[in-house]
Amino acid sequence: MPEMNPVLSRFPLTRWPLLLAGGSLLMMFGAWGFQYIGHYDPCALCYDQRHIHMAVIAFGFAVGFALMIKPDLARFAPWALFAMAALLLYSAGFAGWHAGIENGWWDGPASCTVSGGGSITASDIMAALNGERPVVLCDEAAWRMLGISMAGYNALISAGMAGVAAWAGFRGLKAS
């Protein structure tokens, strides 16, 4: 019986950083789509989650292009994948924490939640009334599908991507 060989296991190890950066870029496109097309304004914690994905994108593209230009650096690819897995695991944890705040499982930061004693100032209200910036609280999910908020989906997808990055890193270590 022939051995099954999934497509992803044949994917070159040196291209995984680019693939993972592309995954985070797709997450950013989704976030921007919700913001600019769907008019779901992000809260402060949503912006923080975007910064983590921007770090994954920058690191993944830098490492991926470096591996394309200098193939002799391929021995460092597993370690770069482990670093990306750590960044994505941090993203999953942060997004999970945010989803927990939205679901009322724990209190969020006082700066952007009602339950934390939210500090919405008169200038925030005036800015919202003038259309300069909306007041978006971190403990209110703007959108849900199947009971899961955008932060929840970010946590799930980031955790999956972290698992893939770790799997590819371990696969690279075994091959070398």
N, CA and C atoms as an extended XYZ file, in Angstrom:
528
Properties=species:S:1:pos:R:3:atomname:S:1:resname:S:1:resid:I:1 pbc="F F F"
N         0.841       -1.175        0.000 N   MET     1
C         0.000        0.000        0.000 CA  MET     1
C         0.889        1.242        0.000 C   MET     1
N         0.660        2.196       -0.908 N   PRO     2
C         1.514        3.387       -0.951 CA  PRO     2
C         1.306        4.267        0.275 C   PRO     2
N         2.399        4.891        0.697 N   GLU     3
C         2.348        5.763        1.869 CA  GLU     3
C         1.700        7.094        1.498 C   GLU     3
N         0.806        7.553        2.356 N   MET     4
C         0.167        8.852        2.139 CA  MET     4
C         1.169        9.950        2.469 C   MET     4
N         1.284       10.920        1.600 N   ASN     5
C         2.200       12.035        1.827 CA  ASN     5
C         1.441       13.331        1.580 C   ASN     5
N         0.931       13.950        2.655 N   PRO     6
C         0.152       15.180        2.470 CA  PRO     6
C         0.982       16.277        1.801 C   PRO     6
N         0.291       17.141        1.104 N   VAL     7
C         0.939       18.215        0.362 CA  VAL     7
C         1.780       19.093        1.277 C   VAL     7
N         1.248       19.446        2.461 N   LEU     8
C         1.980       20.346        3.352 CA  LEU     8
C         3.274       19.746        3.878 C   LEU     8
N         3.350       18.432        3.991 N   SER     9
C         4.597       17.836        4.473 CA  SER     9
C         5.685       17.894        3.399 C   SER     9
N         5.308       18.118        2.138 N   ARG    10
C         6.289       18.253        1.063 CA  ARG    10
C         6.633       19.712        0.793 C   ARG    10
N         5.982       20.628        1.474 N   PHE    11
C         6.222       22.056        1.289 CA  PHE    11
C         7.618       22.377        1.820 C   PHE    11
N         8.453       23.114        1.071 N   PRO    12
C         9.830       23.385        1.519 CA  PRO    12
C         9.862       24.123        2.862 C   PRO    12
N        10.708       23.666        3.735 N   LEU    13
C        10.818       24.236        5.079 CA  LEU    13
C        11.137       25.726        5.029 C   LEU    13
N        11.927       26.124        4.061 N   THR    14
C        12.351       27.526        3.980 CA  THR    14
C        11.226       28.459        3.539 C   THR    14
N        10.099       27.916        3.081 N   ARG    15
C         8.972       28.756        2.646 CA  ARG    15
C         7.900       28.904        3.721 C   ARG    15
N         8.005       28.139        4.796 N   TRP    16
C         7.006       28.225        5.857 CA  TRP    16
C         6.902       29.607        6.492 C   TRP    16
N         8.005       30.321        6.732 N   PRO    17
C         7.851       31.672        7.290 CA  PRO    17
C         7.010       32.585        6.404 C   PRO    17
N         7.173       32.456        5.083 N   LEU    18
C         6.374       33.258        4.159 CA  LEU    18
C         4.904       32.853        4.224 C   LEU    18
N         4.649       31.562        4.316 N   LEU    19
C         3.275       31.067        4.392 CA  LEU    19
C         2.587       31.559        5.667 C   LEU    19
N         3.297       31.501        6.783 N   LEU    20
C         2.725       31.963        8.050 CA  LEU    20
C         2.532       33.478        8.049 C   LEU    20
N         3.475       34.209        7.465 N   ALA    21
C         3.307       35.663        7.337 CA  ALA    21
C         2.088       35.964        6.474 C   ALA    21
N         1.893       35.186        5.439 N   GLY    22
C         0.718       35.343        4.593 CA  GLY    22
C        -0.575       35.075        5.354 C   GLY    22
N        -0.548       34.104        6.259 N   GLY    23
C        -1.722       33.833        7.096 CA  GLY    23
C        -2.058       35.012        7.985 C   GLY    23
N        -1.042       35.608        8.592 N   SER    24
C        -1.280       36.792        9.417 CA  SER    24
C        -1.729       37.970        8.567 C   SER    24
N        -1.195       38.071        7.351 N   LEU    25
C        -1.630       39.141        6.454 CA  LEU    25
C        -3.103       38.969        6.093 C   LEU    25
N        -3.526       37.734        5.867 N   LEU    26
C        -4.952       37.486        5.616 CA  LEU    26
C        -5.805       37.869        6.825 C   LEU    26
N        -5.294       37.604        8.019 N   MET    27
C        -6.008       38.022        9.231 CA  MET    27
C        -6.139       39.545        9.265 C   MET    27
N        -5.079       40.251        8.892 N   MET    28
C        -5.132       41.715        8.864 CA  MET    28
C        -6.120       42.208        7.804 C   MET    28
N        -6.129       41.572        6.636 N   PHE    29
C        -7.094       41.963        5.604 CA  PHE    29
C        -8.521       41.765        6.112 C   PHE    29
N        -8.740       40.665        6.830 N   GLY    30
C       -10.057       40.434        7.417 CA  GLY    30
C       -10.428       41.514        8.415 C   GLY    30
N        -9.480       41.879        9.276 N   ALA    31
C        -9.737       42.923       10.273 CA  ALA    31
C       -10.018       44.261        9.593 C   ALA    31
N        -9.220       44.588        8.579 N   TRP    32
C        -9.440       45.844        7.852 CA  TRP    32
C       -10.777       45.818        7.113 C   TRP    32
N       -11.144       44.654        6.587 N   GLY    33
C       -12.433       44.525        5.912 CA  GLY    33
C       -13.594       44.782        6.869 C   GLY    33
N       -13.515       44.185        8.065 N   PHE    34
C       -14.555       44.439        9.061 CA  PHE    34
C       -14.591       45.923        9.436 C   PHE    34
N       -13.431       46.546        9.522 N   GLN    35
C       -13.376       47.948        9.934 CA  GLN    35
C       -13.857       48.884        8.825 C   GLN    35
N       -13.295       48.754        7.642 N   TYR    36
C       -13.553       49.743        6.597 CA  TYR    36
C       -14.745       49.412        5.699 C   TYR    36
N       -15.079       48.136        5.553 N   ILE    37
C       -16.231       47.771        4.731 CA  ILE    37
C       -17.460       47.536        5.618 C   ILE    37
N       -17.257       46.782        6.704 N   GLY    38
C       -18.374       46.476        7.598 CA  GLY    38
C       -18.661       47.539        8.641 C   GLY    38
N       -17.758       48.509        8.786 N   HIS    39
C       -17.909       49.610        9.754 CA  HIS    39
C       -17.978       49.117       11.197 C   HIS    39
N       -17.196       48.087       11.518 N   TYR    40
C       -17.040       47.623       12.892 CA  TYR    40
C       -15.737       48.213       13.410 C   TYR    40
N       -15.847       49.296       14.158 N   ASP    41
C       -14.637       49.957       14.647 CA  ASP    41
C       -13.971       49.118       15.732 C   ASP    41
N       -12.638       49.003       15.690 N   PRO    42
C       -11.915       48.194       16.678 CA  PRO    42
C       -11.735       48.933       18.001 C   PRO    42
N       -11.606       48.149       19.049 N   CYS    43
C       -11.295       48.714       20.366 CA  CYS    43
C        -9.775       48.737       20.553 C   CYS    43
N        -9.344       49.203       21.701 N   ALA    44
C        -7.899       49.299       21.967 CA  ALA    44
C        -7.235       47.921       21.956 C   ALA    44
N        -7.897       46.895       22.499 N   LEU    45
C        -7.305       45.558       22.521 CA  LEU    45
C        -7.253       44.959       21.120 C   LEU    45
N        -8.221       45.314       20.268 N   CYS    46
C        -8.189       44.850       18.876 CA  CYS    46
C        -6.957       45.401       18.160 C   CYS    46
N        -6.653       46.673       18.415 N   TYR    47
C        -5.453       47.261       17.813 CA  TYR    47
C        -4.200       46.546       18.303 C   TYR    47
N        -4.166       46.195       19.587 N   ASP    48
C        -3.008       45.466       20.111 CA  ASP    48
C        -2.853       44.113       19.427 C   ASP    48
N        -3.977       43.437       19.162 N   GLN    49
C        -3.909       42.157       18.470 CA  GLN    49
C        -3.362       42.338       17.054 C   GLN    49
N        -3.738       43.437       16.412 N   ARG    50
C        -3.223       43.708       15.074 CA  ARG    50
C        -1.715       43.921       15.101 C   ARG    50
N        -1.217       44.563       16.132 N   HIS    51
C         0.231       44.797       16.229 CA  HIS    51
C         0.997       43.477       16.321 C   HIS    51
N         0.427       42.498       17.008 N   ILE    52
C         1.090       41.197       17.099 CA  ILE    52
C         1.156       40.556       15.713 C   ILE    52
N         0.058       40.611       14.968 N   HIS    53
C         0.067       40.039       13.611 CA  HIS    53
C         1.016       40.808       12.699 C   HIS    53
N         1.140       42.114       12.899 N   MET    54
C         2.107       42.878       12.105 CA  MET    54
C         3.532       42.421       12.394 C   MET    54
N         3.809       42.067       13.639 N   ALA    55
C         5.134       41.537       13.990 CA  ALA    55
C         5.370       40.193       13.306 C   ALA    55
N         4.342       39.343       13.276 N   VAL    56
C         4.467       38.047       12.597 CA  VAL    56
C         4.724       38.269       11.111 C   VAL    56
N         3.995       39.207       10.511 N   ILE    57
C         4.171       39.501        9.088 CA  ILE    57
C         5.591       39.990        8.815 C   ILE    57
N         6.052       40.954        9.580 N   ALA    58
C         7.390       41.515        9.366 CA  ALA    58
C         8.472       40.448        9.557 C   ALA    58
N         8.387       39.689       10.642 N   PHE    59
C         9.386       38.667       10.919 CA  PHE    59
C         9.345       37.572        9.858 C   PHE    59
N         8.139       37.122        9.504 N   GLY    60
C         8.003       36.051        8.520 CA  GLY    60
C         8.530       36.436        7.148 C   GLY    60
N         8.194       37.649        6.712 N   PHE    61
C         8.698       38.084        5.412 CA  PHE    61
C        10.207       38.302        5.445 C   PHE    61
N        10.724       38.868        6.527 N   ALA    62
C        12.170       39.090        6.627 CA  ALA    62
C        12.918       37.762        6.593 C   ALA    62
N        12.466       36.810        7.387 N   VAL    63
C        13.130       35.503        7.428 CA  VAL    63
C        12.937       34.761        6.114 C   VAL    63
N        11.715       34.793        5.599 N   GLY    64
C        11.427       34.077        4.353 CA  GLY    64
C        12.256       34.579        3.189 C   GLY    64
N        12.350       35.902        3.059 N   PHE    65
C        13.152       36.448        1.968 CA  PHE    65
C        14.644       36.221        2.198 C   PHE    65
N        15.067       36.265        3.459 N   ALA    66
C        16.476       35.975        3.755 CA  ALA    66
C        16.808       34.534        3.376 C   ALA    66
N        15.904       33.614        3.629 N   LEU    67
C        16.136       32.213        3.269 CA  LEU    67
C        16.110       32.011        1.761 C   LEU    67
N        15.346       32.826        1.052 N   MET    68
C        15.335       32.733       -0.416 CA  MET    68
C        16.637       33.273       -0.999 C   MET    68
N        17.145       34.361       -0.419 N   ILE    69
C        18.361       35.002       -0.934 CA  ILE    69
C        19.605       34.209       -0.547 C   ILE    69
N        19.637       33.731        0.685 N   LYS    70
C        20.790       32.976        1.199 CA  LYS    70
C        20.329       31.577        1.615 C   LYS    70
N        20.247       30.622        0.696 N   PRO    71
C        19.770       29.278        1.025 CA  PRO    71
C        20.617       28.565        2.085 C   PRO    71
N        21.881       28.988        2.265 N   ASP    72
C        22.724       28.343        3.269 CA  ASP    72
C        22.257       28.659        4.692 C   ASP    72
N        21.307       29.595        4.854 N   LEU    73
C        20.755       29.896        6.181 CA  LEU    73
C        19.630       28.938        6.571 C   LEU    73
N        19.345       27.958        5.726 N   ALA    74
C        18.229       27.041        5.950 CA  ALA    74
C        18.328       26.304        7.286 C   ALA    74
N        19.535       26.159        7.814 N   ARG    75
C        19.689       25.464        9.100 CA  ARG    75
C        19.026       26.240       10.243 C   ARG    75
N        18.780       27.544       10.038 N   PHE    76
C        18.129       28.359       11.062 CA  PHE    76
C        16.613       28.397       10.908 C   PHE    76
N        16.092       27.829        9.829 N   ALA    77
C        14.652       27.878        9.559 CA  ALA    77
C        13.813       27.281       10.689 C   ALA    77
N        14.190       26.123       11.258 N   PRO    78
C        13.361       25.599       12.353 CA  PRO    78
C        13.274       26.560       13.534 C   PRO    78
N        14.370       27.226       13.844 N   TRP    79
C        14.374       28.146       14.983 CA  TRP    79
C        13.536       29.389       14.685 C   TRP    79
N        13.544       29.832       13.442 N   ALA    80
C        12.682       30.951       13.049 CA  ALA    80
C        11.216       30.541       13.160 C   ALA    80
N        10.926       29.295       12.791 N   LEU    81
C         9.549       28.808       12.908 CA  LEU    81
C         9.126       28.700       14.365 C   LEU    81
N        10.040       28.313       15.251 N   PHE    82
C         9.705       28.271       16.676 CA  PHE    82
C         9.450       29.680       17.211 C   PHE    82
N        10.221       30.667       16.729 N   ALA    83
C         9.982       32.058       17.134 CA  ALA    83
C         8.618       32.525       16.638 C   ALA    83
N         8.263       32.152       15.406 N   MET    84
C         6.949       32.524       14.889 CA  MET    84
C         5.842       31.819       15.669 C   MET    84
N         6.086       30.572       16.054 N   ALA    85
C         5.100       29.848       16.866 CA  ALA    85
C         4.895       30.559       18.201 C   ALA    85
N         5.980       31.062       18.786 N   ALA    86
C         5.862       31.787       20.060 CA  ALA    86
C         5.064       33.075       19.877 C   ALA    86
N         5.330       33.817       18.809 N   LEU    87
C         4.566       35.038       18.531 CA  LEU    87
C         3.088       34.722       18.323 C   LEU    87
N         2.811       33.678       17.571 N   LEU    88
C         1.425       33.308       17.306 CA  LEU    88
C         0.732       32.758       18.550 C   LEU    88
N         1.485       32.077       19.402 N   LEU    89
C         0.910       31.607       20.663 CA  LEU    89
C         0.581       32.791       21.568 C   LEU    89
N         1.435       33.802       21.569 N   TYR    90
C         1.156       35.030       22.310 CA  TYR    90
C        -0.095       35.707       21.743 C   TYR    90
N        -0.219       35.729       20.416 N   SER    91
C        -1.404       36.288       19.775 CA  SER    91
C        -2.654       35.530       20.209 C   SER    91
N        -2.568       34.211       20.228 N   ALA    92
C        -3.719       33.393       20.638 CA  ALA    92
C        -4.086       33.663       22.095 C   ALA    92
N        -3.085       33.759       22.954 N   GLY    93
C        -3.359       34.040       24.366 CA  GLY    93
C        -3.960       35.416       24.575 C   GLY    93
N        -3.422       36.406       23.897 N   PHE    94
C        -3.931       37.770       24.023 CA  PHE    94
C        -5.364       37.858       23.504 C   PHE    94
N        -5.618       37.254       22.339 N   ALA    95
C        -6.964       37.269       21.770 CA  ALA    95
C        -7.932       36.473       22.642 C   ALA    95
N        -7.462       35.372       23.216 N   GLY    96
C        -8.307       34.605       24.134 CA  GLY    96
C        -8.662       35.404       25.377 C   GLY    96
N        -7.698       36.154       25.881 N   TRP    97
C        -7.949       37.038       27.027 CA  TRP    97
C        -8.999       38.080       26.652 C   TRP    97
N        -8.875       38.666       25.461 N   HIS    98
C        -9.838       39.654       24.999 CA  HIS    98
C       -11.226       39.020       24.832 C   HIS    98
N       -11.286       37.814       24.268 N   ALA    99
C       -12.569       37.127       24.111 CA  ALA    99
C       -13.203       36.844       25.480 C   ALA    99
N       -12.377       36.512       26.456 N   GLY   100
C       -12.888       36.298       27.811 CA  GLY   100
C       -13.473       37.572       28.412 C   GLY   100
N       -12.847       38.701       28.118 N   ILE   101
C       -13.374       40.000       28.577 CA  ILE   101
C       -14.718       40.263       27.917 C   ILE   101
N       -14.810       39.986       26.610 N   GLU   102
C       -16.064       40.203       25.893 CA  GLU   102
C       -17.184       39.304       26.408 C   GLU   102
N       -16.844       38.115       26.837 N   ASN   103
C       -17.839       37.174       27.341 CA  ASN   103
C       -18.140       37.364       28.825 C   ASN   103
N       -17.454       38.304       29.470 N   GLY   104
C       -17.696       38.572       30.880 CA  GLY   104
C       -17.080       37.553       31.826 C   GLY   104
N       -16.111       36.783       31.359 N   TRP   105
C       -15.468       35.787       32.206 CA  TRP   105
C       -14.525       36.432       33.204 C   TRP   105
N       -13.956       37.565       32.863 N   TRP   106
C       -13.081       38.325       33.756 CA  TRP   106
C       -13.122       39.787       33.346 C   TRP   106
N       -12.652       40.631       34.236 N   ASP   107
C       -12.630       42.064       33.965 CA  ASP   107
C       -11.471       42.414       33.057 C   ASP   107
N       -11.681       43.421       32.246 N   GLY   108
C       -10.647       43.907       31.351 CA  GLY   108
C        -9.972       45.131       31.927 C   GLY   108
N        -9.126       45.751       31.155 N   PRO   109
C        -8.437       46.958       31.627 CA  PRO   109
C        -9.442       48.097       31.843 C   PRO   109
N        -9.207       48.862       32.867 N   ALA   110
C       -10.116       49.965       33.211 CA  ALA   110
C       -10.176       51.017       32.117 C   ALA   110
N        -9.158       51.090       31.291 N   SER   111
C        -9.108       52.140       30.278 CA  SER   111
C       -10.121       51.948       29.150 C   SER   111
N       -10.652       50.726       28.977 N   CYS   112
C       -11.555       50.537       27.838 CA  CYS   112
C       -12.741       49.617       28.131 C   CYS   112
N       -13.064       49.408       29.390 N   THR   113
C       -14.211       48.568       29.723 CA  THR   113
C       -15.105       49.258       30.734 C   THR   113
N       -16.367       48.905       30.677 N   VAL   114
C       -17.306       49.422       31.673 CA  VAL   114
C       -17.112       48.677       32.986 C   VAL   114
N       -16.923       47.352       32.902 N   SER   115
C       -16.782       46.545       34.115 CA  SER   115
C       -15.520       46.878       34.894 C   SER   115
N       -14.510       47.364       34.205 N   GLY   116
C       -13.266       47.730       34.874 CA  GLY   116
C       -13.287       49.159       35.374 C   GLY   116
N       -14.451       49.780       35.370 N   GLY   117
C       -14.557       51.157       35.828 CA  GLY   117
C       -14.207       52.136       34.729 C   GLY   117
N       -14.455       51.754       33.485 N   GLY   118
C       -14.115       52.494       32.272 CA  GLY   118
C       -13.928       53.986       32.444 C   GLY   118
N       -12.946       54.481       31.810 N   SER   119
C       -12.616       55.899       31.928 CA  SER   119
C       -12.888       56.620       30.618 C   SER   119
N       -14.153       56.675       30.245 N   ILE   120
C       -14.527       57.431       29.062 CA  ILE   120
C       -14.690       58.876       29.496 C   ILE   120
N       -13.904       59.734       28.898 N   THR   121
C       -13.890       61.135       29.302 CA  THR   121
C       -14.837       61.956       28.433 C   THR   121
N       -15.057       63.171       28.857 N   ALA   122
C       -15.895       64.084       28.082 CA  ALA   122
C       -15.288       64.345       26.710 C   ALA   122
N       -13.960       64.379       26.624 N   SER   123
C       -13.321       64.596       25.317 CA  SER   123
C       -13.552       63.405       24.393 C   SER   123
N       -13.605       62.169       24.958 N   ASP   124
C       -13.925       60.999       24.146 CA  ASP   124
C       -15.332       61.100       23.578 C   ASP   124
N       -16.269       61.536       24.415 N   ILE   125
C       -17.659       61.671       23.972 CA  ILE   125
C       -17.781       62.755       22.908 C   ILE   125
N       -17.114       63.872       23.122 N   MET   126
C       -17.158       64.959       22.140 CA  MET   126
C       -16.529       64.527       20.813 C   MET   126
N       -15.434       63.783       20.873 N   ALA   127
C       -14.792       63.297       19.655 CA  ALA   127
C       -15.726       62.345       18.903 C   ALA   127
N       -16.451       61.488       19.638 N   ALA   128
C       -17.396       60.575       19.011 CA  ALA   128
C       -18.554       61.342       18.384 C   ALA   128
N       -19.056       62.340       19.078 N   LEU   129
C       -20.155       63.141       18.546 CA  LEU   129
C       -19.743       63.932       17.312 C   LEU   129
N       -18.511       64.384       17.265 N   ASN   130
C       -18.007       65.134       16.110 CA  ASN   130
C       -17.566       64.224       14.965 C   ASN   130
N       -17.652       62.905       15.169 N   GLY   131
C       -17.264       61.961       14.133 CA  GLY   131
C       -15.773       61.764       13.998 C   GLY   131
N       -14.996       62.277       14.948 N   GLU   132
C       -13.540       62.148       14.874 CA  GLU   132
C       -13.089       60.720       15.165 C   GLU   132
N       -13.651       60.121       16.211 N   ARG   133
C       -13.329       58.739       16.531 CA  ARG   133
C       -14.471       58.157       17.361 C   ARG   133
N       -14.777       56.898       17.151 N   PRO   134
C       -15.855       56.283       17.917 CA  PRO   134
C       -15.376       55.846       19.295 C   PRO   134
N       -16.307       55.737       20.212 N   VAL   135
C       -15.997       55.169       21.520 CA  VAL   135
C       -16.335       53.687       21.435 C   VAL   135
N       -15.313       52.848       21.455 N   VAL   136
C       -15.506       51.399       21.350 CA  VAL   136
C       -14.968       50.767       22.620 C   VAL   136
N       -15.827       50.063       23.323 N   LEU   137
C       -15.438       49.414       24.566 CA  LEU   137
C       -14.898       48.017       24.281 C   LEU   137
N       -13.919       47.613       25.066 N   CYS   138
C       -13.265       46.316       24.866 CA  CYS   138
C       -14.086       45.143       25.386 C   CYS   138
N       -15.086       45.426       26.224 N   ASP   139
C       -15.871       44.330       26.790 CA  ASP   139
C       -17.191       44.109       26.066 C   ASP   139
N       -17.346       44.706       24.896 N   GLU   140
C       -18.538       44.508       24.080 CA  GLU   140
C       -18.124       44.006       22.707 C   GLU   140
N       -18.520       42.778       22.380 N   ALA   141
C       -18.182       42.214       21.074 CA  ALA   141
C       -19.020       42.906       20.006 C   ALA   141
N       -18.373       43.432       18.995 N   ALA   142
C       -19.078       44.137       17.921 CA  ALA   142
C       -19.767       43.165       16.969 C   ALA   142
N       -19.252       41.934       16.865 N   TRP   143
C       -19.757       40.957       15.901 CA  TRP   143
C       -19.507       39.566       16.458 C   TRP   143
N       -20.456       38.684       16.223 N   ARG   144
C       -20.315       37.280       16.629 CA  ARG   144
C       -20.870       36.380       15.526 C   ARG   144
N       -20.259       35.226       15.400 N   MET   145
C       -20.793       34.185       14.536 CA  MET   145
C       -20.692       32.881       15.314 C   MET   145
N       -21.804       32.176       15.413 N   LEU   146
C       -21.887       30.945       16.199 CA  LEU   146
C       -21.487       31.192       17.651 C   LEU   146
N       -21.753       32.398       18.153 N   GLY   147
C       -21.452       32.744       19.530 CA  GLY   147
C       -20.010       33.112       19.805 C   GLY   147
N       -19.190       33.126       18.759 N   ILE   148
C       -17.770       33.433       18.930 CA  ILE   148
C       -17.499       34.814       18.330 C   ILE   148
N       -16.794       35.654       19.081 N   SER   149
C       -16.480       37.010       18.623 CA  SER   149
C       -15.260       36.990       17.703 C   SER   149
N       -14.972       38.155       17.129 N   MET   150
C       -13.776       38.272       16.280 CA  MET   150
C       -12.520       37.942       17.074 C   MET   150
N       -12.465       38.385       18.336 N   ALA   151
C       -11.302       38.065       19.170 CA  ALA   151
C       -11.205       36.555       19.389 C   ALA   151
N       -12.342       35.900       19.547 N   GLY   152
C       -12.348       34.450       19.711 CA  GLY   152
C       -11.830       33.732       18.477 C   GLY   152
N       -12.273       34.184       17.309 N   TYR   153
C       -11.765       33.583       16.068 CA  TYR   153
C       -10.281       33.859       15.894 C   TYR   153
N        -9.841       35.056       16.275 N   ASN   154
C        -8.416       35.373       16.216 CA  ASN   154
C        -7.642       34.405       17.102 C   ASN   154
N        -8.164       34.123       18.294 N   ALA   155
C        -7.493       33.196       19.212 CA  ALA   155
C        -7.401       31.805       18.596 C   ALA   155
N        -8.496       31.333       18.017 N   LEU   156
C        -8.507       29.989       17.431 CA  LEU   156
C        -7.571       29.884       16.228 C   LEU   156
N        -7.629       30.872       15.341 N   ILE   157
C        -6.789       30.835       14.137 CA  ILE   157
C        -5.317       31.005       14.505 C   ILE   157
N        -5.018       31.906       15.433 N   SER   158
C        -3.628       32.101       15.860 CA  SER   158
C        -3.072       30.843       16.515 C   SER   158
N        -3.902       30.166       17.328 N   ALA   159
C        -3.456       28.922       17.963 CA  ALA   159
C        -3.183       27.854       16.902 C   ALA   159
N        -4.059       27.779       15.904 N   GLY   160
C        -3.835       26.823       14.815 CA  GLY   160
C        -2.563       27.122       14.048 C   GLY   160
N        -2.340       28.396       13.762 N   MET   161
C        -1.114       28.777       13.053 CA  MET   161
C         0.123       28.518       13.905 C   MET   161
N         0.020       28.727       15.226 N   ALA   162
C         1.148       28.424       16.116 CA  ALA   162
C         1.466       26.933       16.085 C   ALA   162
N         0.417       26.120       16.081 N   GLY   163
C         0.618       24.672       15.997 CA  GLY   163
C         1.287       24.264       14.699 C   GLY   163
N         0.867       24.858       13.597 N   VAL   164
C         1.470       24.566       12.294 CA  VAL   164
C         2.933       24.999       12.280 C   VAL   164
N         3.224       26.182       12.835 N   ALA   165
C         4.608       26.665       12.875 CA  ALA   165
C         5.484       25.731       13.702 C   ALA   165
N         4.982       25.293       14.854 N   ALA   166
C         5.755       24.370       15.696 CA  ALA   166
C         5.952       23.027       14.991 C   ALA   166
N         4.889       22.528       14.347 N   TRP   167
C         4.986       21.258       13.620 CA  TRP   167
C         6.052       21.353       12.524 C   TRP   167
N         6.026       22.444       11.752 N   ALA   168
C         7.010       22.612       10.689 CA  ALA   168
C         8.422       22.759       11.263 C   ALA   168
N         8.553       23.445       12.390 N   GLY   169
C         9.858       23.579       13.031 CA  GLY   169
C        10.412       22.241       13.489 C   GLY   169
N         9.558       21.423       14.122 N   PHE   170
C        10.013       20.094       14.571 CA  PHE   170
C        10.324       19.197       13.378 C   PHE   170
N         9.544       19.330       12.318 N   ARG   171
C         9.809       18.569       11.112 CA  ARG   171
C        11.175       18.942       10.529 C   ARG   171
N        11.489       20.251       10.591 N   GLY   172
C        12.786       20.701       10.100 CA  GLY   172
C        13.944       20.194       10.950 C   GLY   172
N        13.728       20.128       12.262 N   LEU   173
C        14.790       19.616       13.148 CA  LEU   173
C        15.030       18.123       12.892 C   LEU   173
N        13.963       17.371       12.667 N   LYS   174
C        14.110       15.944       12.412 CA  LYS   174
C        14.830       15.689       11.088 C   LYS   174
N        14.575       16.560       10.117 N   ALA   175
C        15.198       16.383        8.798 CA  ALA   175
C        16.686       16.703        8.798 C   ALA   175
N        17.109       17.558        9.730 N   SER   176
C        18.534       17.952        9.715 CA  SER   176
C        19.397       17.085       10.570 C   SER   176
